[in-house]
PDB file of C-alpha atoms in Angstrom:
ATOM      1  CA  MET U   3       1.017  16.708 -20.029  1.00  0.00           C
ATOM      2  CA  ARG U   4      -2.425  17.281 -18.572  1.00  0.00           C
ATOM      3  CA  PRO U   5      -2.947  20.406 -16.489  1.00  0.00           C
ATOM      4  CA  THR U   6      -3.504  19.640 -12.851  1.00  0.00           C
ATOM      5  CA  LEU U   7      -5.875  21.435 -10.541  1.00  0.00           C
ATOM      6  CA  PRO U   8      -6.392  20.838  -6.835  1.00  0.00           C
ATOM      7  CA  LEU U   9      -9.393  18.657  -6.036  1.00  0.00           C
ATOM      8  CA  LEU U  10     -10.121  20.656  -2.910  1.00  0.00           C
ATOM      9  CA  PRO U  11      -8.154  23.120  -0.852  1.00  0.00           C
ATOM     10  CA  THR U  12      -5.998  20.930   1.343  1.00  0.00           C
ATOM     11  CA  THR U  13      -6.580  21.614   5.004  1.00  0.00           C
ATOM     12  CA  PRO U  14      -3.879  20.861   7.584  1.00  0.00           C
ATOM     13  CA  SER U  15      -5.853  17.850   8.826  1.00  0.00           C
ATOM     14  CA  CYS U  16      -6.221  16.570   5.269  1.00  0.00           C
ATOM     15  CA  LEU U  17      -2.469  16.871   4.744  1.00  0.00           C
ATOM     16  CA  VAL U  18      -1.860  14.827   7.901  1.00  0.00           C
ATOM     17  CA  GLU U  19      -4.196  12.138   6.506  1.00  0.00           C
ATOM     18  CA  ILE U  20      -2.304  12.140   3.194  1.00  0.00           C
ATOM     19  CA  ILE U  21       1.058  11.659   4.892  1.00  0.00           C
ATOM     20  CA  GLU U  22      -0.337   8.917   7.153  1.00  0.00           C
ATOM     21  CA  LEU U  23      -1.721   7.085   4.128  1.00  0.00           C
ATOM     22  CA  LYS U  24       1.581   7.529   2.267  1.00  0.00           C
ATOM     23  CA  TRP U  25       3.528   5.751   5.026  1.00  0.00           C
ATOM     24  CA  LEU U  26       0.927   3.055   5.608  1.00  0.00           C
ATOM     25  CA  LEU U  27       0.866   2.266   1.879  1.00  0.00           C
ATOM     26  CA  ARG U  28       4.669   2.241   1.753  1.00  0.00           C
ATOM     27  CA  GLY U  29       4.598  -0.550   4.317  1.00  0.00           C
ATOM     28  CA  HIS U  30       2.628  -2.570   1.752  1.00  0.00           C
ATOM     29  CA  GLY U  31       4.999  -1.753  -1.104  1.00  0.00           C
ATOM     30  CA  VAL U  32       2.761   0.911  -2.664  1.00  0.00           C
ATOM     31  CA  ASP U  33       4.232   4.325  -3.493  1.00  0.00           C
ATOM     32  CA  LEU U  34       2.009   7.387  -3.212  1.00  0.00           C
ATOM     33  CA  HIS U  35       2.723  10.672  -5.008  1.00  0.00           C
ATOM     34  CA  VAL U  36       1.390  13.373  -2.653  1.00  0.00           C
ATOM     35  CA  GLU U  37       1.038  16.188  -5.189  1.00  0.00           C
ATOM     36  CA  ARG U  38      -0.632  13.925  -7.738  1.00  0.00           C
ATOM     37  CA  LEU U  39      -3.036  12.595  -5.110  1.00  0.00           C
ATOM     38  CA  GLN U  40      -4.173  16.169  -4.508  1.00  0.00           C
ATOM     39  CA  SER U  41      -4.432  17.187  -8.161  1.00  0.00           C
ATOM     40  CA  ASP U  42      -5.462  14.093 -10.161  1.00  0.00           C
ATOM     41  CA  HIS U  43      -9.007  12.982  -9.377  1.00  0.00           C
ATOM     42  CA  GLU U  44      -8.639   9.550 -11.013  1.00  0.00           C
ATOM     43  CA  TYR U  45      -5.278   8.842  -9.344  1.00  0.00           C
ATOM     44  CA  ALA U  46      -6.800   9.744  -5.969  1.00  0.00           C
ATOM     45  CA  ARG U  47      -9.772   7.444  -6.556  1.00  0.00           C
ATOM     46  CA  GLN U  48      -7.583   4.536  -7.684  1.00  0.00           C
ATOM     47  CA  THR U  49      -5.141   4.975  -4.808  1.00  0.00           C
ATOM     48  CA  LEU U  50      -7.902   5.124  -2.214  1.00  0.00           C
ATOM     49  CA  ASP U  51      -9.630   2.102  -3.771  1.00  0.00           C
ATOM     50  CA  THR U  52      -6.342   0.171  -3.594  1.00  0.00           C
ATOM     51  CA  ALA U  53      -5.857   1.142   0.055  1.00  0.00           C
ATOM     52  CA  ALA U  54      -9.442   0.193   0.896  1.00  0.00           C
ATOM     53  CA  GLY U  55      -8.843  -3.284  -0.509  1.00  0.00           C
ATOM     54  CA  LEU U  56      -5.730  -4.099   1.508  1.00  0.00           C
ATOM     55  CA  PRO U  57      -5.978  -6.394   4.570  1.00  0.00           C
ATOM     56  CA  HIS U  58      -4.811  -3.812   7.121  1.00  0.00           C
ATOM     57  CA  ALA U  59      -7.544  -2.132   9.184  1.00  0.00           C
ATOM     58  CA  PRO U  60      -5.601   1.079  10.022  1.00  0.00           C
ATOM     59  CA  LEU U  61      -4.799   1.517   6.330  1.00  0.00           C
ATOM     60  CA  ARG U  62      -8.426   1.065   5.310  1.00  0.00           C
ATOM     61  CA  ALA U  63      -9.515   3.537   8.005  1.00  0.00           C
ATOM     62  CA  ALA U  64      -6.954   6.112   6.827  1.00  0.00           C
ATOM     63  CA  ALA U  65      -8.170   5.698   3.241  1.00  0.00           C
ATOM     64  CA  ALA U  66     -11.784   6.224   4.325  1.00  0.00           C
ATOM     65  CA  ARG U  67     -10.884   9.409   6.215  1.00  0.00           C
ATOM     66  CA  LEU U  68      -8.908  10.734   3.278  1.00  0.00           C
ATOM     67  CA  ARG U  69     -11.693   9.880   0.822  1.00  0.00           C
ATOM     68  CA  ARG U  70     -14.035  12.114   2.863  1.00  0.00           C
ATOM     69  CA  CYS U  71     -11.441  14.876   2.657  1.00  0.00           C
ATOM     70  CA  LEU U  72     -10.460  14.621  -1.026  1.00  0.00           C
ATOM     71  CA  LEU U  73     -13.420  12.997  -2.777  1.00  0.00           C
ATOM     72  CA  PRO U  74     -16.614  13.858  -0.880  1.00  0.00           C
ATOM     73  CA  ASP U  75     -18.673  13.764  -4.098  1.00  0.00           C
ATOM     74  CA  LEU U  76     -17.747  10.105  -4.637  1.00  0.00           C
ATOM     75  CA  LEU U  77     -18.832   8.813  -1.240  1.00  0.00           C
ATOM     76  CA  PRO U  78     -21.541   6.142  -1.275  1.00  0.00           C
ATOM     77  CA  ASP U  79     -24.961   7.407  -0.285  1.00  0.00           C
ATOM     78  CA  ALA U  80     -25.684   6.815   3.380  1.00  0.00           C
TER      79      ALA U  80
END
């Protein structure tokens, strides 16, 4: 088993975003593992990419907010 390390310290607002995304994804039949999202960089990227590709605007917006929180180094250049 690979060791897991937090991507970033999870702030209260980031945790709210994670839980929102979890329930929005569940409505589309996608399960989200909260602890893994916070500790596995590749899982977080794949999950957020999946959410960004779904046809539900609130879900895509939640994924974008969470990407800024968890993966700021992977944001496209502005």
